[in-house]
Amino acid sequence: MSSITAAHFPSPLRPHESAAIPTSKLPQKTILKFFDTKSVTSLQYLSQVHGLVLRSGHFQDHYVSGALLKCYANPHFSNLDFALKVFSSIPNPNVFIWNIVIKGCVENNKPFEAIYFYGRMVTDARPNKFTYPTLFKACSVTQADQEGRQIHGHVVRHGLGSDMHIRSAGIQMYASFGSLEDAFQLFDNGESDVVCWNTMIDGYMKFGDLEAAKGLFERMPTRNTGSWNVMINGFAKGGKLDDARKVFDEMSERDEITWSSMVDGYVSAGCYKEALEIFHQMQREKIGPGRFILSSVLAACSSIGAVDQGRWVHAYLKRNSIKLDAVLGTALLDMYAKCGRLDMAWEVFEEVEEREVFTWNAMIGGLAIHGRAEDALELFSKMQKGRLKPNGITLVGVLSACAHAGLVDKGLRIFENMKEFYGIEPEMEHYGCVVDLLGRSGLFSEAEVLISSMPMKPNAAVWGALLGACKIHGNVELAERVGTILLELEPHNSGRYALLSNIYAKAGRFDDVAKIRKKMKERGIKTLPGVSTVDLNGTVHEFKMGDGSHPLMKEIYSMLEKIKERLQMAGYSPDTSQVLFDIEEEEKESALQYHSEKLAIAFGLINTLPGKTIHIVKNLRVCDDCHLAMKLISQIYNREIIVRDRVRYHHFRNGTCSCRDFW
């Protein structure tokens, strides 16, 4: 590496000082004062300080050159290569300098380089207790098992094995290798502080040894809040939410990490109502939520359509002057988009000042899933004009928008030019979008040709998109072939059986419906029950067919009878072709009447003011009969009804649906 001289840098930042005192006479104390917060935020400022250090002659001073090196190695600058050039110019670096280089490599995501520099260091300087925690971390990240064990040997040889920081880092390293016996041996070899205990418990948790973690937790001489949090976080990540909740309930004191771990655990497990219940408990205890937990709460709101709770979070952010950064702003706009409030999603998007690619992706994807293809494409164009490079997720959103709007030529053009224009190699998700695009438009031959030309083996999602298109267009012959492939790929996915049997039923092929049902019975496949939720004033109301537990069920059934009468007056006739039960026609009509989304609509009509939009979230596809009924209900009652089913969003307004009857 070439040496760096003063000629490489501009004049110092404060020329009046250097003019008053010759730079060669500036004392060390004065030089060190220049290494303030600006030195780690402004590269221009740091360059000027560098020039001053070189002119003053203090670069030979390890304390000064180390401070300079530490600033250059700050990950804020993402300029480790230059930091290493500076390091190469420092004569006879001591342990202080070497430690800065090793730590800088790890902080700049260059862990292999950290291990390499340690190898050079041991020939020139004696490592100290600050060297090893960073090195153990580097070995953990790179899974450098052999090197980690050698470095541990050096720790023992240098007599540093009793240092608690080194021990906890070593325990964590061995645990990351899955070497829990070695981790425990290090933990058990001498006195351990609470950090070592927590690290060992966390290691057991991460590798699923819950009994060992519990045993160690119960043996702890002193448990602080952090120890309880390790248990909660470990149980939650391992899907043991009942155990996590038990620990949570036993705690006498909880901090923000405690609440966040519990909420995030429920969200990760798909228990969104429980996540919001914990958040409500947190509010009752008057604990101010931080950014991380608010992001998790917004994710829960997104999943079950709890827009009122999401709006509370938005109001809380405004009330407490919490700035919408890219992460929190994206979570908020995603919540609004998934709850059907695109107007509010757009408002939040405009409010986020520093938008990252994922912020644009969320807004483009939100517009796409609501069928607003032209708006999604316009925003995509605006994103490119702003010189922000789209990524693979961006293109999934754009292609999905084209698919839902039937923009075949535009979608194909974008797909065919992905690599040339955007530098993105098409992946499975992109092929799935284009298969969906072609299939929805009835271009089955083209879709099959595309699938056969894929550079990777098509997965169930790709074939599923084609099967969905077969349902739309009634292509039973192709559905049979695709269905056979899908049932081999996903023999336990009840949705695939249901969709194929619906296609047969719609074509009047009830013998084939019976065969599908028989196959399901033989394989022990059970269909998921339909569940619809409505968020009303911050409370999520859940409805299932045949479940009469809701306190207003009597009023709901009464309202359903009135709806039925008005639908019949409007010429509605129930579509019973897809009711897969051996029952009489009259009973089939009754079964359709009590589908979960119809129960949710009746509840919404009873409990909201005339003209107010009704928002419903359903866990399965909306059936043909409910889709037809909701179109008529929107017209009869002059209501907009927004339904998010497993496949897409439906905006029912004045007797029509935004999906154009393709879903």
XYZ file of C-alpha atoms in Angstrom:
663
model
C 0.000 0.000 0.000
C 1.260 3.492 -0.808
C 2.051 5.859 2.071
C -0.148 8.917 2.670
C 1.380 12.378 2.919
C 0.042 15.830 3.824
C -0.127 16.730 0.140
C -3.158 14.448 -0.232
C -5.333 16.684 1.939
C -6.767 20.243 1.872
C -5.995 22.935 4.429
C -7.232 22.414 7.997
C -10.763 23.361 8.938
C -9.727 26.265 11.148
C -7.065 28.153 9.170
C -6.994 31.057 11.667
C -5.681 28.690 14.329
C -3.003 27.200 12.140
C -1.997 30.672 11.036
C -1.637 31.849 14.627
C 0.318 28.765 15.752
C 2.603 26.831 13.372
C 1.111 23.398 12.891
C 4.395 21.773 13.862
C 4.108 23.420 17.309
C 0.506 22.383 18.028
C 0.389 20.257 21.210
C -1.149 16.778 21.214
C -4.034 17.916 23.430
C -5.070 20.552 20.872
C -4.892 18.070 18.000
C -7.079 15.560 19.836
C -9.776 18.206 20.334
C -10.431 18.140 16.609
C -11.687 14.549 16.862
C -15.249 15.468 17.770
C -18.633 14.278 16.482
C -18.001 15.901 13.094
C -15.078 13.551 12.564
C -17.399 10.550 12.366
C -20.154 12.232 10.333
C -18.338 14.386 7.782
C -15.646 12.884 5.587
C -14.631 16.348 4.364
C -14.070 17.536 7.930
C -12.107 14.375 8.776
C -9.899 14.859 5.698
C -9.052 18.336 6.869
C -8.229 17.096 10.370
C -6.062 14.417 8.741
C -4.129 17.104 6.919
C -3.603 18.986 10.166
C -2.345 15.822 11.911
C 0.220 15.233 9.158
C 1.447 18.852 9.176
C 1.757 18.858 12.946
C 3.985 15.791 12.978
C 1.740 14.058 15.491
C 0.924 11.181 13.108
C 3.865 9.356 14.722
C 1.958 9.502 18.034
C -0.040 6.271 18.303
C -2.731 7.929 20.383
C -3.351 10.546 17.662
C -2.982 8.212 14.660
C -5.232 5.722 16.442
C -7.932 8.350 16.934
C -7.669 9.228 13.220
C -7.824 5.572 12.191
C -10.842 4.950 14.431
C -12.745 7.779 12.719
C -11.946 6.499 9.222
C -12.958 2.964 10.217
C -16.393 4.159 11.360
C -19.015 2.194 9.352
C -20.850 5.477 8.691
C -18.288 6.208 5.952
C -18.301 2.683 4.423
C -14.665 3.323 3.530
C -12.678 0.593 5.239
C -10.209 0.354 2.332
C -9.011 3.909 2.952
C -8.865 3.289 6.696
C -6.537 0.356 5.991
C -4.363 2.631 3.843
C -4.051 4.977 6.791
C -3.179 1.989 8.987
C -0.432 0.876 6.581
C 1.271 4.260 7.054
C 1.401 4.073 10.857
C 4.918 3.068 11.967
C 5.241 0.166 14.438
C 1.544 -0.052 15.369
C 0.913 -0.992 18.992
C -1.931 -3.117 20.424
C -4.208 -0.063 20.597
C -3.870 0.438 16.805
C -4.289 -3.260 15.993
C -7.459 -3.466 18.092
C -8.944 -0.524 16.183
C -8.235 -2.243 12.849
C -9.734 -5.563 13.980
C -12.843 -3.890 15.409
C -13.184 -1.719 12.292
C -13.166 -4.816 10.069
C -15.961 -6.449 12.096
C -18.051 -3.258 12.235
C -17.714 -2.877 8.451
C -18.906 -6.451 7.847
C -15.437 -7.744 6.975
C -14.994 -10.441 9.643
C -12.547 -12.536 7.593
C -10.228 -9.516 7.384
C -10.418 -9.168 11.180
C -9.127 -12.731 11.587
C -6.427 -12.065 8.959
C -5.175 -8.947 10.753
C -5.085 -10.823 14.052
C -2.760 -13.321 12.379
C -0.450 -10.430 11.459
C -0.826 -8.779 14.841
C 0.488 -11.685 16.938
C 3.912 -11.383 15.281
C 4.198 -7.651 16.046
C 2.249 -6.910 19.234
C 0.890 -8.730 22.285
C -2.950 -8.881 22.232
C -4.822 -7.687 25.322
C -8.266 -8.253 26.850
C -9.880 -5.829 24.344
C -8.666 -7.859 21.349
C -10.558 -11.094 21.899
C -14.278 -10.258 22.284
C -14.236 -8.724 18.805
C -12.320 -11.679 17.375
C -14.738 -14.206 18.868
C -17.553 -12.252 17.225
C -15.728 -12.405 13.873
C -15.369 -16.175 14.217
C -19.066 -16.496 15.115
C -20.176 -14.557 12.051
C -17.904 -16.471 9.684
C -18.467 -19.822 11.442
C -14.680 -20.130 11.610
C -14.700 -23.015 14.079
C -11.022 -23.994 13.770
C -9.729 -20.414 13.986
C -12.043 -19.693 16.929
C -10.632 -22.637 18.889
C -7.054 -21.536 18.124
C -7.828 -18.011 19.297
C -9.390 -19.428 22.472
C -6.092 -21.261 23.029
C -4.279 -17.917 22.781
C -6.635 -16.456 25.387
C -5.736 -19.227 27.825
C -2.005 -18.899 27.049
C -2.099 -15.145 27.736
C -3.895 -15.707 31.044
C -7.041 -13.810 30.015
C -9.547 -16.654 30.464
C -11.129 -15.135 33.583
C -12.129 -11.871 31.893
C -15.946 -11.791 31.824
C -16.231 -9.962 28.471
C -13.943 -12.507 26.811
C -15.766 -15.441 28.436
C -19.252 -14.265 27.386
C -18.011 -13.654 23.816
C -16.384 -17.101 23.791
C -19.567 -18.765 25.073
C -21.545 -17.020 22.360
C -19.025 -18.121 19.717
C -19.143 -21.801 20.721
C -22.943 -21.649 20.940
C -23.066 -20.196 17.415
C -21.071 -23.222 16.205
C -23.611 -25.496 17.890
C -20.837 -26.655 20.242
C -22.940 -26.310 23.368
C -20.739 -28.660 25.424
C -17.691 -26.454 24.753
C -19.764 -23.358 25.502
C -20.898 -24.833 28.823
C -17.356 -25.920 29.714
C -16.187 -22.330 29.221
C -19.178 -21.059 31.200
C -18.666 -23.534 34.039
C -14.911 -23.003 34.303
C -14.862 -20.308 36.965
C -17.129 -17.596 38.247
C -19.650 -16.189 35.740
C -21.442 -12.872 35.716
C -25.053 -12.321 34.614
C -23.966 -11.692 31.002
C -22.326 -15.126 30.831
C -25.448 -16.748 32.319
C -27.686 -14.984 29.816
C -25.395 -15.887 26.918
C -25.365 -19.570 27.878
C -29.163 -19.658 28.291
C -29.570 -17.920 24.934
C -27.279 -20.499 23.313
C -29.435 -23.358 24.589
C -32.563 -21.570 23.419
C -31.286 -20.984 19.908
C -30.536 -24.668 19.424
C -33.838 -25.814 20.873
C -32.547 -27.283 24.147
C -35.332 -25.685 26.159
C -34.966 -27.994 29.163
C -31.282 -27.109 29.592
C -32.156 -23.412 29.263
C -34.897 -23.737 31.897
C -32.598 -25.623 34.245
C -29.874 -23.002 33.956
C -32.367 -20.180 34.396
C -33.668 -21.742 37.623
C -30.084 -22.104 38.922
C -29.221 -18.447 38.380
C -28.107 -16.838 41.639
C -29.426 -13.448 40.546
C -31.985 -12.843 37.838
C -32.272 -9.393 36.363
C -34.787 -8.261 33.878
C -32.404 -9.168 31.060
C -32.328 -12.829 32.151
C -36.114 -13.091 32.025
C -36.052 -11.404 28.618
C -33.632 -14.026 27.277
C -36.096 -16.735 28.318
C -39.101 -14.948 26.804
C -37.272 -14.211 23.562
C -35.981 -17.774 23.289
C -39.372 -19.375 23.969
C -41.114 -16.963 21.579
C -38.643 -17.582 18.745
C -38.946 -21.314 19.309
C -42.726 -21.122 18.965
C -43.267 -21.982 22.661
C -45.582 -19.054 23.250
C -47.373 -20.569 26.229
C -44.034 -20.942 28.015
C -43.029 -17.421 26.976
C -46.305 -16.051 28.327
C -45.856 -17.946 31.601
C -42.433 -16.354 32.134
C -43.847 -12.974 31.115
C -46.687 -13.231 33.642
C -44.288 -14.239 36.439
C -42.055 -11.184 35.996
C -42.233 -8.529 38.687
C -40.602 -5.870 36.479
C -40.724 -5.556 32.716
C -38.812 -3.266 30.381
C -39.418 -2.335 26.743
C -37.500 -5.398 25.524
C -39.856 -7.631 27.537
C -42.973 -6.191 25.929
C -41.362 -6.134 22.474
C -40.273 -9.780 22.709
C -43.777 -10.866 23.674
C -45.530 -8.832 20.966
C -43.005 -9.816 18.306
C -43.247 -13.484 19.321
C -47.006 -13.471 18.866
C -46.716 -11.654 15.523
C -44.095 -14.120 14.233
C -46.376 -17.023 15.185
C -49.385 -15.452 13.452
C -51.191 -14.804 16.770
C -52.105 -11.231 15.902
C -55.037 -10.809 18.281
C -52.863 -11.939 21.190
C -50.140 -9.490 20.122
C -52.616 -6.624 20.244
C -53.947 -7.807 23.613
C -50.411 -7.596 25.058
C -50.055 -4.124 23.555
C -53.360 -3.076 25.149
C -52.058 -4.367 28.494
C -48.922 -2.304 27.998
C -51.060 0.765 27.398
C -53.117 0.075 30.541
C -49.891 -0.001 32.536
C -49.050 3.391 31.005
C -45.745 2.286 29.451
C -44.713 4.393 26.478
C -43.978 2.118 23.482
C -40.808 2.602 21.454
C -40.194 2.356 17.717
C -39.503 -1.379 17.579
C -42.659 -2.484 19.351
C -44.746 -0.032 17.325
C -43.463 -1.626 14.107
C -44.518 -5.063 15.412
C -47.935 -3.738 16.458
C -48.444 -2.253 12.996
C -47.554 -5.642 11.465
C -50.258 -7.246 13.640
C -52.771 -4.578 12.593
C -51.883 -5.207 8.942
C -52.538 -8.917 9.221
C -56.023 -8.756 10.744
C -57.180 -5.427 9.331
C -57.176 -3.643 12.701
C -57.169 -0.189 11.151
C -58.504 1.579 14.260
C -55.600 0.281 16.356
C -53.229 1.233 13.543
C -54.671 4.745 13.495
C -54.091 4.959 17.258
C -50.397 4.198 16.643
C -50.289 6.901 13.972
C -51.878 9.408 16.356
C -49.429 8.400 19.102
C -46.493 9.078 16.772
C -47.833 12.533 15.969
C -48.690 13.292 19.595
C -45.165 12.458 20.721
C -43.432 14.110 17.728
C -41.810 10.812 16.727
C -40.322 11.251 13.267
C -41.365 8.777 10.611
C -38.103 7.227 9.510
C -38.052 4.794 6.597
C -38.662 1.690 8.760
C -41.530 3.025 10.881
C -43.027 4.987 7.975
C -43.018 1.885 5.778
C -44.683 -0.194 8.511
C -47.374 2.480 8.891
C -48.130 2.888 5.178
C -48.104 -0.901 4.737
C -50.677 -1.167 7.519
C -52.962 1.387 5.892
C -52.607 -0.252 2.475
C -53.407 -3.705 3.855
C -56.384 -2.316 5.764
C -57.807 -0.822 2.566
C -56.958 2.821 3.349
C -54.839 3.724 0.342
C -55.559 7.428 0.913
C -53.862 7.275 4.318
C -51.065 5.061 2.973
C -50.314 7.683 0.361
C -50.381 10.455 2.976
C -47.807 8.594 5.071
C -45.660 7.893 1.991
C -45.527 11.612 1.255
C -44.649 12.337 4.892
C -41.592 10.046 4.983
C -38.689 12.314 4.027
C -35.886 9.777 3.604
C -37.502 6.964 1.627
C -35.605 3.748 1.163
C -36.238 1.275 -1.660
C -38.458 -0.782 0.663
C -40.636 2.299 1.280
C -41.306 2.662 -2.450
C -41.837 -1.096 -2.705
C -44.515 -1.028 0.003
C -46.431 1.767 -1.739
C -46.129 0.216 -5.201
C -47.159 -3.180 -3.804
C -50.066 -1.600 -1.931
C -51.413 -0.003 -5.078
C -50.917 -3.260 -6.994
C -52.881 -5.472 -4.595
C -55.802 -3.053 -4.723
C -55.938 -3.190 -8.526
C -54.560 0.346 -8.968
C -52.157 -0.725 -11.708
C -51.766 2.600 -13.492
C -50.974 4.381 -10.210
C -48.448 1.668 -9.319
C -46.717 2.030 -12.702
C -46.694 5.814 -12.411
C -45.043 5.582 -8.985
C -42.530 3.088 -10.397
C -41.652 5.627 -13.075
C -41.312 8.374 -10.452
C -39.013 6.141 -8.410
C -36.664 5.708 -11.367
C -36.680 9.418 -12.144
C -35.530 9.967 -8.578
C -32.511 7.811 -9.447
C -33.404 5.170 -6.902
C -32.532 1.735 -8.225
C -35.423 -0.775 -8.043
C -34.763 -4.253 -6.706
C -36.368 -7.641 -7.250
C -39.218 -6.907 -4.831
C -40.031 -3.708 -6.737
C -40.420 -5.692 -9.946
C -42.649 -8.260 -8.223
C -44.980 -5.414 -7.232
C -44.978 -3.924 -10.721
C -45.579 -7.264 -12.473
C -48.307 -8.108 -9.963
C -50.006 -4.792 -10.782
C -49.910 -5.633 -14.484
C -51.327 -9.119 -13.792
C -54.307 -7.881 -11.783
C -55.128 -5.221 -14.365
C -54.623 -7.418 -17.446
C -51.805 -5.227 -18.816
C -50.210 -8.066 -20.782
C -48.012 -6.125 -23.227
C -46.686 -3.762 -20.575
C -46.014 -6.576 -18.119
C -44.200 -8.710 -20.694
C -42.090 -5.756 -21.796
C -40.968 -5.080 -18.224
C -40.263 -8.774 -17.604
C -38.282 -9.276 -20.815
C -36.117 -6.225 -20.092
C -35.513 -6.863 -16.392
C -31.869 -7.811 -16.757
C -30.967 -5.237 -19.424
C -32.757 -2.197 -17.965
C -32.663 -2.892 -14.215
C -29.787 -5.351 -13.829
C -32.114 -7.879 -12.138
C -32.123 -11.555 -13.048
C -35.717 -12.869 -13.014
C -36.390 -15.146 -10.050
C -39.183 -17.572 -9.209
C -41.513 -14.816 -7.953
C -41.185 -12.866 -11.208
C -41.988 -15.941 -13.298
C -44.991 -16.586 -11.052
C -46.294 -13.051 -11.672
C -45.968 -13.416 -15.443
C -47.641 -16.848 -15.426
C -50.461 -15.195 -13.474
C -50.540 -12.325 -15.985
C -50.796 -14.674 -18.979
C -53.206 -17.065 -17.302
C -55.618 -14.354 -16.167
C -55.766 -13.163 -19.763
C -56.523 -16.683 -21.014
C -53.131 -17.091 -22.698
C -52.601 -20.630 -21.435
C -50.276 -21.832 -24.197
C -47.968 -18.862 -23.616
C -48.031 -19.503 -19.865
C -47.061 -23.160 -20.348
C -44.246 -22.213 -22.746
C -42.919 -19.746 -20.154
C -43.011 -22.379 -17.413
C -41.153 -24.886 -19.580
C -38.454 -22.283 -20.363
C -37.779 -21.352 -16.730
C -34.107 -21.755 -15.720
C -35.250 -23.254 -12.403
C -37.793 -25.916 -11.519
C -41.212 -24.223 -11.090
C -42.487 -24.296 -7.535
C -46.026 -24.693 -6.198
C -46.685 -20.935 -6.340
C -46.071 -20.862 -10.111
C -48.336 -23.856 -10.748
C -50.860 -22.402 -8.299
C -51.062 -19.193 -10.348
C -51.871 -21.274 -13.436
C -54.499 -23.319 -11.564
C -56.135 -20.098 -10.378
C -56.318 -18.936 -13.984
C -57.940 -22.250 -14.949
C -60.689 -21.533 -12.420
C -61.268 -18.053 -13.836
C -61.638 -19.341 -17.405
C -63.093 -22.783 -16.678
C -60.191 -24.627 -18.303
C -60.861 -28.035 -16.738
C -58.482 -30.021 -18.955
C -55.439 -27.952 -18.005
C -56.630 -27.747 -14.385
C -56.478 -31.542 -14.174
C -52.880 -31.647 -15.365
C -51.774 -28.759 -13.164
C -53.760 -30.071 -10.201
C -51.976 -33.434 -10.403
C -48.584 -31.681 -10.262
C -49.667 -29.467 -7.362
C -51.029 -32.321 -5.259
C -47.669 -34.072 -5.662
C -45.746 -30.928 -4.685
C -48.024 -30.030 -1.775
C -49.920 -33.166 -0.736
C -51.043 -31.561 2.546
C -52.156 -28.146 1.244
C -55.944 -28.216 1.660
C -56.351 -25.095 -0.489
C -55.117 -26.921 -3.609
C -57.713 -29.686 -3.172
C -60.466 -27.132 -2.551
C -59.614 -25.099 -5.660
C -59.438 -28.155 -7.914
C -62.719 -29.523 -6.556
C -64.342 -26.114 -7.112
C -63.238 -26.203 -10.750
C -64.768 -29.674 -11.139
C -67.972 -28.583 -9.357
C -68.374 -25.528 -11.556
C -68.076 -27.798 -14.610
C -70.670 -30.178 -13.178
C -68.162 -33.014 -12.774
C -69.327 -34.146 -9.346
C -67.817 -37.633 -9.678
C -64.414 -35.951 -9.818
C -65.381 -33.790 -6.842
C -66.115 -37.000 -4.927
C -62.703 -38.425 -5.929
C -60.961 -35.320 -4.614
C -62.888 -35.583 -1.340
C -61.978 -39.257 -1.047
C -58.303 -38.493 -1.632
C -58.438 -35.800 1.061
C -59.988 -38.248 3.505
C -57.380 -40.921 2.741
C -54.552 -38.441 3.296
C -56.131 -36.973 6.414
C -56.447 -33.513 4.843
C -58.887 -31.177 6.535
C -60.017 -27.899 5.032
C -59.378 -24.758 7.030
C -62.515 -23.157 8.458
C -63.394 -19.791 6.973
C -62.736 -16.934 9.408
C -63.647 -13.290 8.793
C -62.724 -10.364 11.040
C -64.045 -6.821 11.362
C -62.240 -4.081 13.296
C -64.710 -1.825 15.118
C -63.491 0.977 17.389
C -60.234 -0.826 18.125
C -61.833 -4.212 18.867
C -61.422 -7.072 16.391
C -64.602 -9.134 15.981
C -64.165 -12.657 14.615
C -66.782 -14.718 12.782
C -66.877 -18.401 11.836
C -69.630 -20.377 10.200
C -71.501 -22.369 12.849
C -69.900 -20.478 15.747
C -72.598 -18.706 17.719
C -70.322 -17.340 20.448
C -70.482 -13.692 19.378
C -72.703 -11.743 21.832
C -74.650 -10.134 18.961
C -75.227 -13.360 17.014
C -79.023 -13.201 17.461
C -79.123 -9.717 15.906
C -76.700 -10.838 13.168
C -78.907 -13.794 12.153
C -81.935 -11.490 12.106
C -80.044 -9.048 9.872
C -79.029 -11.889 7.547
C -82.707 -12.756 6.982
C -83.399 -9.147 5.998
C -80.381 -9.143 3.667
C -81.586 -12.403 2.108
C -85.023 -10.932 1.403
C -83.584 -7.809 -0.230
C -81.143 -9.884 -2.291
C -83.955 -12.068 -3.575
C -85.941 -8.955 -4.544
C -82.885 -7.843 -6.548
C -82.878 -11.166 -8.450
C -80.135 -12.934 -6.488
C -80.053 -16.724 -6.684
C -77.500 -18.611 -4.514
C -74.691 -20.388 -6.410
C -74.667 -23.799 -4.726
C -72.375 -25.538 -7.193
C -69.326 -25.282 -4.929
C -70.899 -26.397 -1.634
C -69.063 -29.694 -1.189
C -71.523 -31.584 1.017
C -73.982 -34.411 0.334
C -76.995 -32.380 1.423
C -80.192 -31.126 -0.145
C -80.268 -27.948 -2.239
C -82.199 -26.034 0.422
C -79.548 -26.898 3.019
C -76.809 -25.809 0.616
C -78.446 -22.380 0.317
C -78.615 -22.163 4.099
C -74.911 -23.070 4.392
C -73.993 -20.305 1.937
C -76.080 -17.788 3.887
C -73.931 -18.292 6.990
C -70.470 -18.025 5.406
C -68.172 -16.026 7.672
C -67.956 -12.976 5.374
C -71.753 -12.707 5.254
C -71.851 -12.803 9.069
C -69.210 -10.052 9.096
C -71.199 -7.901 6.652
C -74.382 -8.273 8.726
C -72.428 -7.243 11.824
C -70.983 -4.236 9.958
C -74.383 -3.089 8.708
C -75.804 -3.256 12.247
C -72.936 -1.458 13.999
C -71.828 1.265 11.593
C -73.510 4.426 10.373
C -75.217 4.475 6.937
C -72.719 5.137 4.158
C -69.672 4.064 6.215
C -67.235 1.669 4.547
C -67.149 -1.876 5.945
C -63.690 -3.502 6.113
C -63.434 -7.298 6.274
C -60.428 -9.639 6.357
C -60.903 -13.308 5.417
C -58.351 -16.106 5.753
C -59.522 -17.974 2.607
C -60.612 -17.078 -0.912
C -64.029 -15.457 -1.192
C -66.379 -17.985 -2.807
C -68.279 -17.159 -6.002
C -71.613 -16.908 -4.189
C -70.367 -14.502 -1.498
C -68.656 -12.411 -4.176
C -71.924 -12.081 -6.105
C -73.887 -11.328 -2.920
C -71.453 -8.623 -1.804
C -71.660 -6.859 -5.140
C -75.444 -6.647 -4.753
C -75.262 -5.688 -1.054
C -72.952 -2.776 -1.892
C -75.594 -1.503 -4.312
C -78.699 -2.239 -2.205
C -77.324 -0.665 1.003
C -75.235 2.016 -0.732
C -72.088 0.867 1.076
C -68.510 0.378 -0.001
C -67.306 -3.016 1.229
C -63.589 -3.765 1.204
C -62.686 -7.430 1.584
C -59.166 -8.748 1.838
C -59.133 -12.455 1.159
C -56.194 -14.844 0.889
C -55.605 -13.946 -2.745
C -56.348 -10.243 -3.193
C -58.401 -7.180 -2.259
C -61.958 -6.600 -3.401
C -63.520 -3.141 -3.403
C -67.281 -3.610 -3.800
C -69.010 -0.415 -4.858
C -72.335 0.224 -6.634
C -72.747 -3.431 -7.617
C -69.254 -3.936 -9.052
C -65.920 -5.219 -7.754
C -62.463 -3.818 -8.388
C -61.184 -7.320 -9.228
C -63.456 -7.384 -12.288
C -64.590 -10.845 -11.135
C -61.078 -12.253 -11.590
C -59.582 -13.542 -8.346
